[in-house]
Coordinates of C-alpha atoms and ligand atoms in Angstrom, one line a residue:
M2 CA -100.5 -161.7 -67.2
D3 CA -104.0 -160.9 -68.4
M4 CA -104.0 -157.1 -68.7
D5 CA -107.8 -157.1 -68.1
T6 CA -107.4 -158.3 -64.5
P7 CA -108.9 -155.5 -62.3
R8 CA -106.1 -153.9 -60.3
V9 CA -108.0 -154.1 -57.0
W10 CA -107.2 -155.6 -53.6
P11 CA -109.4 -158.5 -52.4
A12 CA -112.2 -157.6 -50.0
E13 CA -110.6 -159.7 -47.2
G14 CA -107.9 -157.0 -46.9
W15 CA -104.4 -157.8 -45.6
T16 CA -105.0 -161.5 -45.2
R17 CA -104.9 -161.7 -49.0
V18 CA -102.2 -160.7 -51.5
P19 CA -103.4 -160.5 -55.1
Y20 CA -100.9 -162.1 -57.6
W21 CA -101.1 -159.3 -60.1
I22 CA -98.8 -157.2 -57.8
Y23 CA -95.9 -159.4 -58.7
T24 CA -96.0 -158.9 -62.4
D25 CA -97.7 -155.6 -63.3
P26 CA -95.1 -153.3 -65.0
A27 CA -96.9 -150.1 -64.2
L28 CA -97.2 -151.0 -60.5
Y29 CA -93.5 -151.9 -60.5
K30 CA -92.5 -148.4 -61.8
R31 CA -94.7 -146.8 -59.2
E32 CA -93.1 -148.9 -56.5
L33 CA -89.6 -147.6 -57.6
D34 CA -90.8 -144.0 -57.5
T35 CA -92.7 -144.4 -54.2
F36 CA -90.2 -146.3 -52.2
F37 CA -86.6 -146.6 -53.6
Y38 CA -86.6 -143.1 -55.3
G39 CA -89.0 -141.6 -52.8
K40 CA -88.5 -140.9 -49.1
A41 CA -87.0 -144.3 -48.2
W42 CA -83.5 -144.6 -46.7
N43 CA -81.7 -147.3 -48.8
Y44 CA -78.8 -149.4 -47.7
V45 CA -75.8 -148.9 -50.1
A46 CA -72.6 -150.1 -48.5
L47 CA -70.5 -150.8 -45.4
D48 CA -67.9 -148.1 -44.7
C49 CA -65.2 -150.8 -44.5
E50 CA -65.7 -151.4 -48.2
V51 CA -64.3 -147.9 -48.9
P52 CA -61.7 -147.7 -46.1
N53 CA -59.4 -145.0 -47.7
P54 CA -59.9 -141.7 -49.5
G55 CA -60.5 -142.3 -53.1
D56 CA -62.0 -145.8 -52.5
Y57 CA -65.3 -146.2 -54.3
K58 CA -68.1 -148.8 -54.7
R59 CA -70.8 -148.8 -57.3
A60 CA -74.2 -149.5 -55.7
W61 CA -77.8 -149.7 -56.8
I62 CA -80.9 -148.0 -55.4
G63 CA -83.8 -149.7 -57.1
E64 CA -82.6 -149.8 -60.7
R65 CA -80.6 -146.6 -60.4
Q66 CA -76.8 -146.7 -60.1
V67 CA -75.1 -144.7 -57.5
V68 CA -71.4 -144.5 -56.4
V69 CA -70.3 -144.6 -52.8
V70 CA -67.0 -142.7 -52.3
R71 CA -64.7 -141.8 -49.4
A72 CA -63.5 -138.2 -49.9
K73 CA -60.1 -136.7 -48.9
D74 CA -61.6 -135.5 -45.5
R75 CA -62.8 -139.2 -45.0
S76 CA -66.4 -138.3 -45.3
I77 CA -68.6 -140.6 -47.3
H78 CA -70.5 -139.3 -50.4
V79 CA -73.1 -141.0 -52.6
W80 CA -73.8 -139.5 -56.0
E81 CA -75.8 -140.5 -59.1
N82 CA -73.7 -142.5 -61.5
R83 CA -74.7 -140.2 -64.3
C84 CA -72.4 -137.6 -65.8
A85 CA -73.6 -134.0 -65.2
H86 CA -72.8 -133.3 -68.9
R87 CA -74.8 -135.7 -71.0
G88 CA -75.6 -138.6 -68.8
A89 CA -72.9 -141.3 -69.4
R90 CA -72.1 -143.5 -66.5
V91 CA -69.0 -142.1 -64.9
V92 CA -68.1 -145.4 -63.1
W93 CA -68.2 -148.7 -64.9
Q94 CA -66.5 -150.9 -62.3
N95 CA -67.9 -152.2 -59.0
K96 CA -65.0 -151.1 -56.9
G97 CA -61.8 -149.2 -57.2
R98 CA -59.5 -146.4 -56.0
V99 CA -59.0 -143.1 -57.8
D100 CA -57.7 -139.6 -57.2
S101 CA -60.7 -138.2 -59.1
F102 CA -63.3 -139.4 -61.6
T103 CA -63.2 -138.7 -65.3
C104 CA -66.2 -139.4 -67.5
P105 CA -65.1 -141.4 -70.5
Y106 CA -67.3 -139.5 -73.0
H107 CA -65.9 -135.9 -73.0
Q108 CA -63.6 -136.3 -70.0
W109 CA -65.2 -134.0 -67.6
N110 CA -63.4 -134.5 -64.4
F111 CA -65.1 -134.7 -60.9
A112 CA -63.6 -134.5 -57.4
L113 CA -64.3 -137.4 -55.0
D114 CA -67.2 -135.5 -53.5
G115 CA -68.8 -135.1 -57.0
K116 CA -67.8 -131.5 -57.6
L117 CA -67.0 -130.6 -61.3
Q118 CA -63.3 -129.6 -61.4
G119 CA -62.3 -129.8 -65.1
V120 CA -64.0 -129.4 -68.5
P121 CA -61.7 -130.1 -71.5
L122 CA -61.7 -127.4 -74.2
K123 CA -63.6 -125.1 -71.8
R124 CA -62.0 -122.1 -73.5
G125 CA -62.4 -123.5 -77.0
V126 CA -59.6 -123.8 -79.5
A127 CA -57.8 -120.9 -81.1
G128 CA -60.4 -118.5 -79.9
K129 CA -63.3 -120.6 -81.2
G130 CA -65.9 -122.7 -79.4
G131 CA -65.7 -123.4 -75.7
M132 CA -68.2 -123.0 -72.9
P133 CA -70.2 -119.7 -72.5
S134 CA -68.7 -117.2 -70.1
D135 CA -71.5 -117.7 -67.6
F136 CA -70.8 -121.5 -67.3
S137 CA -69.8 -122.2 -63.8
N138 CA -68.3 -125.5 -62.7
A139 CA -70.0 -125.0 -59.3
N140 CA -73.4 -125.5 -60.9
H141 CA -72.6 -128.8 -62.7
G142 CA -71.4 -131.3 -60.2
L143 CA -72.7 -134.9 -59.9
C144 CA -76.0 -135.1 -58.1
S145 CA -75.4 -136.1 -54.5
L146 CA -77.8 -137.9 -52.3
R147 CA -78.4 -137.4 -48.6
V148 CA -76.2 -139.8 -46.7
H149 CA -76.4 -141.3 -43.2
V150 CA -73.7 -143.5 -41.7
E151 CA -74.9 -145.7 -38.8
G152 CA -72.1 -147.4 -37.0
G153 CA -70.4 -148.3 -40.3
S154 CA -73.4 -149.0 -42.4
V155 CA -74.0 -146.5 -45.2
W156 CA -77.5 -145.4 -46.2
A157 CA -78.7 -142.9 -48.8
T158 CA -81.9 -141.3 -49.9
F159 CA -82.9 -139.3 -53.0
A160 CA -85.4 -137.2 -50.9
S161 CA -84.0 -133.9 -49.8
D162 CA -87.0 -133.3 -47.6
G163 CA -87.7 -136.8 -46.2
P164 CA -87.4 -138.1 -42.6
T165 CA -84.1 -138.5 -40.8
F166 CA -82.7 -142.0 -40.8
E167 CA -83.6 -142.3 -37.1
D168 CA -87.3 -141.4 -37.8
Y169 CA -87.4 -143.6 -40.8
C170 CA -86.3 -146.7 -38.8
G171 CA -88.2 -145.9 -35.6
P172 CA -86.8 -146.6 -32.1
E173 CA -87.2 -150.4 -32.0
M174 CA -85.5 -151.0 -35.3
L175 CA -82.8 -148.4 -34.6
S176 CA -81.8 -150.1 -31.3
L177 CA -81.5 -153.4 -33.1
I178 CA -79.4 -151.9 -35.9
R179 CA -77.2 -150.4 -33.2
R180 CA -76.9 -153.8 -31.6
V181 CA -74.8 -155.1 -34.6
F182 CA -73.5 -151.7 -35.6
P183 CA -72.5 -150.1 -32.3
G184 CA -69.7 -148.1 -33.8
R185 CA -67.1 -150.9 -33.6
P186 CA -65.0 -150.8 -36.8
L187 CA -66.1 -153.3 -39.3
K188 CA -64.2 -155.9 -41.3
L189 CA -65.3 -157.0 -44.8
L190 CA -65.4 -160.8 -45.1
G191 CA -66.8 -161.3 -48.6
Y192 CA -69.6 -161.2 -51.1
S193 CA -71.9 -163.3 -53.0
R194 CA -74.4 -162.3 -55.6
Q195 CA -77.3 -164.0 -57.3
L196 CA -80.2 -163.2 -59.7
I197 CA -83.5 -164.6 -58.5
P198 CA -86.3 -164.8 -61.0
S199 CA -89.1 -163.5 -58.8
N200 CA -90.6 -160.2 -57.9
W201 CA -88.5 -158.3 -55.3
K202 CA -91.4 -158.2 -52.8
M203 CA -91.4 -162.0 -52.6
Y204 CA -88.0 -161.7 -50.9
V205 CA -89.2 -159.1 -48.5
E206 CA -92.0 -161.5 -47.7
N207 CA -89.6 -164.4 -47.4
L208 CA -87.8 -162.7 -44.6
K209 CA -91.0 -161.8 -42.9
D210 CA -92.0 -165.5 -42.8
P211 CA -90.4 -167.5 -40.1
Y212 CA -93.0 -170.2 -40.6
H213 CA -91.4 -171.4 -43.9
A214 CA -88.0 -171.7 -42.2
T215 CA -89.3 -174.3 -39.8
L216 CA -90.4 -176.5 -42.8
L217 CA -88.5 -175.7 -46.0
H218 CA -85.1 -175.5 -44.5
S219 CA -84.4 -179.0 -43.4
F220 CA -80.7 -178.1 -42.7
L221 CA -81.8 -175.7 -40.0
I222 CA -84.2 -178.2 -38.5
T223 CA -81.9 -181.2 -38.7
F224 CA -79.0 -179.5 -37.1
G225 CA -80.9 -177.6 -34.4
L226 CA -80.4 -174.1 -35.6
W227 CA -84.0 -173.3 -35.9
R228 CA -87.2 -175.1 -35.1
A229 CA -90.9 -174.3 -35.0
D230 CA -90.8 -174.3 -31.2
T231 CA -87.7 -172.1 -30.8
Q232 CA -88.6 -169.2 -28.4
S233 CA -89.2 -166.3 -30.7
E234 CA -90.9 -163.1 -31.5
S235 CA -92.3 -161.6 -34.8
V236 CA -92.6 -157.9 -34.4
P237 CA -93.9 -155.5 -37.1
V238 CA -92.6 -152.0 -36.6
A239 CA -93.0 -148.5 -38.2
G240 CA -96.6 -149.3 -39.2
G241 CA -95.6 -152.7 -40.7
K242 CA -93.0 -151.2 -43.0
H243 CA -90.1 -153.0 -41.3
G244 CA -90.0 -156.4 -39.6
I245 CA -88.1 -157.9 -36.7
M246 CA -87.7 -161.7 -36.1
V247 CA -86.0 -162.7 -32.9
S248 CA -85.1 -166.2 -31.6
R249 CA -83.5 -167.1 -28.4
N250 CA -82.1 -170.3 -26.8
V251 CA -81.7 -171.6 -30.3
G252 CA -81.2 -175.4 -30.3
K253 CA -83.0 -175.9 -27.0
K254 CA -86.3 -177.7 -26.9
A255 CA -89.1 -175.4 -25.7
S256 CA -91.7 -178.2 -25.7
A257 CA -92.2 -181.8 -26.6
E258 CA -91.5 -182.3 -30.3
T259 CA -94.6 -182.2 -32.5
A260 CA -95.1 -184.8 -35.2
E261 CA -94.2 -182.2 -37.8
I262 CA -90.9 -181.4 -36.1
Q263 CA -90.0 -185.1 -35.8
R264 CA -91.0 -185.8 -39.4
N265 CA -88.7 -183.0 -40.5
K266 CA -85.7 -184.2 -38.6
S267 CA -83.6 -186.8 -40.4
Q268 CA -81.3 -189.4 -39.0
L269 CA -78.4 -187.6 -40.7
E270 CA -75.4 -186.4 -38.7
L271 CA -72.5 -184.3 -39.7
E272 CA -69.0 -185.7 -39.1
D273 CA -67.8 -182.2 -38.5
A274 CA -70.3 -180.1 -36.6
D275 CA -68.3 -176.9 -36.9
T276 CA -70.6 -175.5 -39.6
V277 CA -73.6 -175.7 -37.3
T278 CA -72.1 -174.9 -34.0
P279 CA -72.1 -171.2 -33.2
I280 CA -70.4 -169.7 -30.2
R281 CA -72.4 -167.3 -28.1
E282 CA -71.5 -163.8 -29.3
F283 CA -74.2 -161.3 -28.1
D284 CA -75.0 -161.0 -24.4
D285 CA -78.7 -161.2 -25.1
G286 CA -78.2 -164.7 -26.6
K287 CA -80.6 -163.8 -29.5
V288 CA -80.5 -164.5 -33.2
I289 CA -82.1 -161.6 -35.1
G290 CA -83.2 -161.0 -38.7
L291 CA -84.3 -157.5 -39.6
T292 CA -86.1 -156.3 -42.8
I293 CA -85.5 -152.6 -43.3
F294 CA -87.8 -151.7 -46.1
P295 CA -87.3 -151.5 -49.1
S296 CA -83.7 -152.4 -49.7
V297 CA -82.1 -154.7 -47.2
V298 CA -82.3 -157.6 -44.9
M299 CA -79.8 -157.7 -42.0
H300 CA -79.1 -161.1 -40.6
Q301 CA -77.3 -162.4 -37.6
Q302 CA -77.6 -166.1 -37.6
A303 CA -75.2 -168.7 -36.2
N304 CA -72.0 -166.6 -36.2
T305 CA -72.6 -164.9 -39.5
L306 CA -73.4 -161.2 -39.9
G307 CA -74.7 -160.3 -43.3
M308 CA -76.4 -157.6 -45.3
R309 CA -78.7 -158.9 -48.1
H310 CA -79.2 -156.0 -50.5
I311 CA -82.4 -156.3 -52.6
I312 CA -81.9 -154.8 -56.1
P313 CA -85.0 -155.0 -58.3
K314 CA -84.5 -155.8 -62.0
G315 CA -87.9 -155.4 -63.5
P316 CA -91.1 -156.9 -62.0
G317 CA -90.0 -160.5 -62.5
A318 CA -86.5 -160.6 -61.1
F319 CA -84.1 -159.1 -58.5
E320 CA -80.5 -159.3 -57.7
L321 CA -79.6 -160.4 -54.2
S322 CA -76.3 -159.0 -53.2
W323 CA -74.8 -160.5 -50.0
T324 CA -72.1 -158.8 -47.9
Y325 CA -70.6 -160.7 -45.0
Y326 CA -68.8 -158.8 -42.3
G327 CA -67.4 -159.0 -38.8
Y328 CA -65.6 -156.6 -36.5
A329 CA -62.0 -155.4 -37.1
D330 CA -61.0 -156.2 -33.4
E331 CA -62.6 -159.6 -33.1
P332 CA -60.7 -162.8 -32.3
A333 CA -59.5 -164.8 -35.3
E334 CA -61.6 -167.8 -34.2
L335 CA -64.8 -165.8 -34.4
T336 CA -63.9 -164.7 -37.9
R337 CA -63.2 -168.3 -38.9
L338 CA -66.6 -169.3 -37.6
R339 CA -68.3 -166.4 -39.5
L340 CA -66.8 -167.7 -42.7
R341 CA -67.6 -171.2 -41.9
H342 CA -71.2 -170.4 -41.1
A343 CA -71.5 -168.3 -44.2
N344 CA -71.9 -171.7 -46.0
L345 CA -75.5 -171.5 -44.9
Y346 CA -76.1 -168.4 -47.1
G347 CA -75.7 -167.1 -50.6
P348 CA -76.7 -168.7 -53.9
A349 CA -75.5 -172.2 -53.0
G350 CA -76.0 -171.9 -49.2
Y351 CA -77.2 -175.0 -47.3
V352 CA -80.2 -172.9 -46.3
A353 CA -80.5 -169.9 -48.7
M354 CA -80.4 -172.0 -51.8
E355 CA -83.9 -173.2 -51.1
D356 CA -85.3 -169.7 -50.9
G357 CA -84.0 -168.9 -54.4
E358 CA -85.7 -172.0 -55.7
V359 CA -89.1 -171.6 -54.0
L360 CA -89.3 -167.9 -54.9
S361 CA -88.8 -168.7 -58.5
E362 CA -91.5 -171.3 -58.2
A363 CA -93.8 -168.9 -56.5
Q364 CA -93.3 -166.4 -59.3
L365 CA -94.0 -169.1 -61.9
G366 CA -97.0 -170.2 -60.1
A367 CA -98.5 -166.7 -59.6
A368 CA -97.5 -165.2 -63.0
E369 CA -100.5 -166.1 -65.1
Y370 CA -103.0 -166.0 -62.2
G371 CA -103.1 -162.4 -61.5
H372 CA -106.8 -162.6 -60.7
R373 CA -106.1 -165.0 -57.8
S374 CA -104.7 -164.3 -54.4
A375 CA -102.3 -165.7 -51.7
V376 CA -103.7 -166.4 -48.2
V377 CA -101.7 -165.1 -45.2
E378 CA -103.7 -166.3 -42.2
M379 CA -101.1 -168.3 -40.3
G380 CA -101.1 -166.9 -36.7
G381 CA -104.5 -165.2 -37.1
K382 CA -105.7 -162.3 -39.1
D383 CA -104.4 -159.3 -37.2
V384 CA -101.2 -157.3 -37.4
E385 CA -100.1 -157.2 -33.8
P386 CA -96.6 -158.5 -32.5
Q387 CA -96.6 -162.2 -31.7
D388 CA -94.4 -164.2 -29.4
H389 CA -93.8 -167.1 -31.7
M390 CA -92.8 -167.9 -35.3
V391 CA -95.7 -169.9 -36.5
T392 CA -97.2 -166.8 -38.0
E393 CA -97.4 -164.6 -41.1
V394 CA -98.2 -161.5 -39.1
L395 CA -95.2 -159.6 -40.5
I396 CA -96.5 -160.2 -44.0
R397 CA -100.0 -159.0 -43.1
A398 CA -98.6 -155.9 -41.4
F399 CA -96.3 -155.2 -44.4
Y400 CA -99.3 -155.3 -46.8
K401 CA -101.2 -153.0 -44.6
Y402 CA -98.4 -150.5 -44.9
Y403 CA -97.9 -151.2 -48.6
R404 CA -101.5 -150.6 -49.5
E405 CA -101.6 -147.3 -47.7
A406 CA -98.3 -146.1 -49.2
M407 CA -99.4 -147.2 -52.8
G408 CA -103.0 -146.0 -52.5
L409 CA -104.3 -149.5 -53.3
Ligands
FES15 S1 -71.2 -137.2 -70.9 FE1 -69.7 -137.1 -69.4 S2 -68.3 -135.7 -70.2 FE2 -69.9 -135.7 -71.7
FE2_16 FE1 -85.8 -169.1 -46.1

């Protein structure tokens, strides 16, 4: 984009989003430092991905690689994937099981919890070379992050002095996280991964935008999983940082159908309605999507449960890494439905495919127009919770928070 575009926010405030924030490399670096590498709690894994001691998973926080490991005492550790010696990546694979970790470069060996336990040629050879006598393994382990395990979901932060996980989420968000992660053992059902050529914040916005889902996603509308008149709530929490979208009585008409709803319904019918026929699972009968800034969207829709991990890859792209899960003790029929309904999601999902396409279009549209701005006035101009989904209130509230945090 034009580097002469002034890096200012439009005078209208949070009802506008200037397009330069999706492309500016310096701003992007500052976002990584402020959020992902700052005081945020970042989603990194589910504990069922590393069920046994020695199991590990490579994960990303922003553009930094970390490794999630289960130690011998069954505690979970997260450390920087960067050798304490000269910086080589210790782990090159996404998942595995080991007794200890050996860096490929000079073969320093680390325990599961990251402690340095062996340095080849430490005493030198034939009395020559070797480490100085004051070199202590205890001072040269892999750098560990603070870790919080919430009912089987694993979170990490680089900040040694930041808020607790509970304070970072706030009470409303925490109670909804605990609704799906009550401490019931989890079961891993699968993954999908995709690279979306748009700025990572566009995905955060997409999941704070129930309005688009009633128009773009014809599959949801056609088969009754989501409609503009579905009873719902859009609730910004933690000062707009996180967002909650709730729907209830999905599939039931709340009002006479508007012309827009009718126009968006087609005459198509599925021969096998299994894929669009959830069974009621949660007592509250709600369908809930949570954006927990900056790194994850948690979805419960139809009978799928999923974590959508946002991994930025420069200002113009991000990886979206989906993890689908259920509960270890659930009936086989529910697991079957979760897998069936997972067809809605992921890179080729009946619903989610469209998000990848429109976000890449939005990035292409905005890229060379950094001096122009998006309008987010649907549902009014304020940032208060709303009891419907025809609104962009979650986006406005998010940019209120973002501008304060970034000093813009
Ligand atoms: S860089 Fe890892 S052992 Fe040297
Ligand atoms: Fe969408």
